[in-house]
Amino acid sequence: MPRKPVSVVLVHGAWADGTSWAKIIRPLAEEGYGTVAAPLPLTSFADDVAALERTLERVPGPVVLVGHAYAGAVIAAVQSRKVASLVYVAALAPDEGETVADVFYRGRPHPEAPTLAPDGHGLIYLPPEAVSTAFAPGATAGELALLTAVQRPISLACITAPVGRPAWKQVPAWFLVAEQDRMIIADNQHFMARRMQARIHARPVDHTPMVTAPDVVLAIIQEAIREAALA
């Protein structure tokens, strides 16, 4: 069976931007895959879904759609028929009627998890020390400096909106469970991955493996690409 050309769209989560995917973009580009890091405004859940839909409009299908952390909810909310598969990277996967906050705060938090609260503008910032203690503890000093410098706050409106029927109910999904995650505990990730009947890859990585363990993330994306190309 001939292989179809596949595009990859990478979606950052809270407190991040497209630079977090740098170590994934380069090898995918070298393999000849059209790859886009979709920018999310992080202003509301509806705004983020609309922004991702706009990105998908200009990307040829089929698409492997990859979401980190908060973006797991966003990638499951788009309606584009170009999406052939979903890849969750230490991500959140609320079911219909749930909010991102519902699943983020499920279970007992890791002892190193930061205390998060909105400021006077309804924006939630990651405390600076939490970048190294919880967000990306496996990162180098240079990587931590970059992650800290580009941090973007997430609006309370992103995590309090109930989601609709998620795409993972009908689209094949992969889930990288980060066993050493201090932001979203591994037990919570396993719960969500099993509930969505994803293909689970559990690895001893932290919350931001596309920075700290890119080969692990890349291997799962490549697996999803191979299947999408033959579908």
PDB file of N, CA and C in Angstrom, residues 36-72:
ATOM      1  N   VAL A  36       4.539  21.842  11.893  1.00  0.00           N
ATOM      2  CA  VAL A  36       4.161  23.182  12.335  1.00  0.00           C
ATOM      3  C   VAL A  36       3.977  23.152  13.847  1.00  0.00           C
ATOM      4  N   ALA A  37       4.525  24.152  14.528  1.00  0.00           N
ATOM      5  CA  ALA A  37       4.256  24.342  15.950  1.00  0.00           C
ATOM      6  C   ALA A  37       3.143  25.377  16.056  1.00  0.00           C
ATOM      7  N   ALA A  38       1.965  24.931  16.427  1.00  0.00           N
ATOM      8  CA  ALA A  38       0.792  25.813  16.455  1.00  0.00           C
ATOM      9  C   ALA A  38       0.833  26.731  17.675  1.00  0.00           C
ATOM     10  N   PRO A  39       0.654  28.036  17.485  1.00  0.00           N
ATOM     11  CA  PRO A  39       0.631  28.958  18.625  1.00  0.00           C
ATOM     12  C   PRO A  39      -0.762  29.056  19.245  1.00  0.00           C
ATOM     13  N   LEU A  40      -0.831  28.913  20.542  1.00  0.00           N
ATOM     14  CA  LEU A  40      -2.090  29.103  21.258  1.00  0.00           C
ATOM     15  C   LEU A  40      -2.029  30.419  22.032  1.00  0.00           C
ATOM     16  N   PRO A  41      -3.096  31.195  22.017  1.00  0.00           N
ATOM     17  CA  PRO A  41      -3.087  32.444  22.780  1.00  0.00           C
ATOM     18  C   PRO A  41      -3.160  32.239  24.290  1.00  0.00           C
ATOM     19  N   LEU A  42      -3.706  31.086  24.728  1.00  0.00           N
ATOM     20  CA  LEU A  42      -3.875  30.783  26.150  1.00  0.00           C
ATOM     21  C   LEU A  42      -4.760  31.803  26.850  1.00  0.00           C
ATOM     22  N   THR A  43      -5.729  32.339  26.103  1.00  0.00           N
ATOM     23  CA  THR A  43      -6.635  33.350  26.648  1.00  0.00           C
ATOM     24  C   THR A  43      -7.986  32.771  27.076  1.00  0.00           C
ATOM     25  N   SER A  44      -8.428  31.721  26.418  1.00  0.00           N
ATOM     26  CA  SER A  44      -9.613  30.976  26.822  1.00  0.00           C
ATOM     27  C   SER A  44      -9.577  29.654  26.071  1.00  0.00           C
ATOM     28  N   PHE A  45     -10.334  28.678  26.548  1.00  0.00           N
ATOM     29  CA  PHE A  45     -10.339  27.389  25.866  1.00  0.00           C
ATOM     30  C   PHE A  45     -10.882  27.550  24.442  1.00  0.00           C
ATOM     31  N   ALA A  46     -11.933  28.317  24.281  1.00  0.00           N
ATOM     32  CA  ALA A  46     -12.511  28.528  22.949  1.00  0.00           C
ATOM     33  C   ALA A  46     -11.517  29.224  22.025  1.00  0.00           C
ATOM     34  N   ASP A  47     -10.789  30.216  22.547  1.00  0.00           N
ATOM     35  CA  ASP A  47      -9.784  30.909  21.736  1.00  0.00           C
ATOM     36  C   ASP A  47      -8.694  29.943  21.273  1.00  0.00           C
ATOM     37  N   ASP A  48      -8.274  29.059  22.159  1.00  0.00           N
ATOM     38  CA  ASP A  48      -7.198  28.127  21.832  1.00  0.00           C
ATOM     39  C   ASP A  48      -7.644  27.111  20.779  1.00  0.00           C
ATOM     40  N   VAL A  49      -8.862  26.610  20.916  1.00  0.00           N
ATOM     41  CA  VAL A  49      -9.381  25.675  19.912  1.00  0.00           C
ATOM     42  C   VAL A  49      -9.491  26.370  18.556  1.00  0.00           C
ATOM     43  N   ALA A  50      -9.985  27.604  18.547  1.00  0.00           N
ATOM     44  CA  ALA A  50     -10.121  28.340  17.289  1.00  0.00           C
ATOM     45  C   ALA A  50      -8.754  28.590  16.654  1.00  0.00           C
ATOM     46  N   ALA A  51      -7.757  28.909  17.462  1.00  0.00           N
ATOM     47  CA  ALA A  51      -6.413  29.140  16.937  1.00  0.00           C
ATOM     48  C   ALA A  51      -5.845  27.874  16.312  1.00  0.00           C
ATOM     49  N   LEU A  52      -6.071  26.742  16.953  1.00  0.00           N
ATOM     50  CA  LEU A  52      -5.584  25.490  16.394  1.00  0.00           C
ATOM     51  C   LEU A  52      -6.330  25.127  15.114  1.00  0.00           C
ATOM     52  N   GLU A  53      -7.622  25.392  15.070  1.00  0.00           N
ATOM     53  CA  GLU A  53      -8.383  25.152  13.838  1.00  0.00           C
ATOM     54  C   GLU A  53      -7.811  25.980  12.686  1.00  0.00           C
ATOM     55  N   ARG A  54      -7.426  27.218  12.960  1.00  0.00           N
ATOM     56  CA  ARG A  54      -6.849  28.065  11.909  1.00  0.00           C
ATOM     57  C   ARG A  54      -5.527  27.492  11.406  1.00  0.00           C
ATOM     58  N   THR A  55      -4.734  26.962  12.314  1.00  0.00           N
ATOM     59  CA  THR A  55      -3.482  26.326  11.891  1.00  0.00           C
ATOM     60  C   THR A  55      -3.765  25.121  11.014  1.00  0.00           C
ATOM     61  N   LEU A  56      -4.730  24.307  11.401  1.00  0.00           N
ATOM     62  CA  LEU A  56      -5.053  23.102  10.635  1.00  0.00           C
ATOM     63  C   LEU A  56      -5.582  23.440   9.241  1.00  0.00           C
ATOM     64  N   GLU A  57      -6.212  24.590   9.103  1.00  0.00           N
ATOM     65  CA  GLU A  57      -6.726  24.993   7.789  1.00  0.00           C
ATOM     66  C   GLU A  57      -5.603  25.137   6.764  1.00  0.00           C
ATOM     67  N   ARG A  58      -4.420  25.511   7.203  1.00  0.00           N
ATOM     68  CA  ARG A  58      -3.336  25.761   6.254  1.00  0.00           C
ATOM     69  C   ARG A  58      -2.309  24.630   6.192  1.00  0.00           C
ATOM     70  N   VAL A  59      -2.646  23.509   6.811  1.00  0.00           N
ATOM     71  CA  VAL A  59      -1.740  22.358   6.809  1.00  0.00           C
ATOM     72  C   VAL A  59      -2.398  21.222   6.034  1.00  0.00           C
ATOM     73  N   PRO A  60      -1.688  20.610   5.075  1.00  0.00           N
ATOM     74  CA  PRO A  60      -2.288  19.495   4.343  1.00  0.00           C
ATOM     75  C   PRO A  60      -2.419  18.248   5.223  1.00  0.00           C
ATOM     76  N   GLY A  61      -3.484  17.494   5.006  1.00  0.00           N
ATOM     77  CA  GLY A  61      -3.706  16.275   5.765  1.00  0.00           C
ATOM     78  C   GLY A  61      -3.170  15.065   5.034  1.00  0.00           C
ATOM     79  N   PRO A  62      -3.159  13.910   5.687  1.00  0.00           N
ATOM     80  CA  PRO A  62      -3.574  13.681   7.070  1.00  0.00           C
ATOM     81  C   PRO A  62      -2.588  14.287   8.065  1.00  0.00           C
ATOM     82  N   VAL A  63      -3.102  14.572   9.265  1.00  0.00           N
ATOM     83  CA  VAL A  63      -2.317  15.258  10.290  1.00  0.00           C
ATOM     84  C   VAL A  63      -2.202  14.379  11.534  1.00  0.00           C
ATOM     85  N   VAL A  64      -0.978  14.266  12.030  1.00  0.00           N
ATOM     86  CA  VAL A  64      -0.745  13.735  13.369  1.00  0.00           C
ATOM     87  C   VAL A  64      -0.686  14.947  14.293  1.00  0.00           C
ATOM     88  N   LEU A  65      -1.624  15.020  15.219  1.00  0.00           N
ATOM     89  CA  LEU A  65      -1.787  16.186  16.088  1.00  0.00           C
ATOM     90  C   LEU A  65      -1.248  15.836  17.475  1.00  0.00           C
ATOM     91  N   VAL A  66      -0.252  16.585  17.909  1.00  0.00           N
ATOM     92  CA  VAL A  66       0.476  16.269  19.141  1.00  0.00           C
ATOM     93  C   VAL A  66       0.251  17.378  20.160  1.00  0.00           C
ATOM     94  N   GLY A  67      -0.163  17.012  21.358  1.00  0.00           N
ATOM     95  CA  GLY A  67      -0.410  18.005  22.390  1.00  0.00           C
ATOM     96  C   GLY A  67       0.330  17.711  23.674  1.00  0.00           C
ATOM     97  N   HIS A  68       0.915  18.749  24.255  1.00  0.00           N
ATOM     98  CA  HIS A  68       1.596  18.620  25.545  1.00  0.00           C
ATOM     99  C   HIS A  68       0.745  19.226  26.652  1.00  0.00           C
ATOM    100  N   ALA A  69       0.591  18.482  27.734  1.00  0.00           N
ATOM    101  CA  ALA A  69      -0.051  18.979  28.949  1.00  0.00           C
ATOM    102  C   ALA A  69      -1.447  19.542  28.658  1.00  0.00           C
ATOM    103  N   TYR A  70      -1.678  20.831  28.939  1.00  0.00           N
ATOM    104  CA  TYR A  70      -2.989  21.441  28.697  1.00  0.00           C
ATOM    105  C   TYR A  70      -3.473  21.236  27.278  1.00  0.00           C
ATOM    106  N   ALA A  71      -2.559  21.223  26.309  1.00  0.00           N
ATOM    107  CA  ALA A  71      -2.958  21.104  24.900  1.00  0.00           C
ATOM    108  C   ALA A  71      -3.618  19.777  24.583  1.00  0.00           C
ATOM    109  N   GLY A  72      -3.520  18.790  25.471  1.00  0.00           N
ATOM    110  CA  GLY A  72      -4.249  17.548  25.253  1.00  0.00           C
ATOM    111  C   GLY A  72      -5.744  17.791  25.140  1.00  0.00           C
TER     112      GLY A  72
END
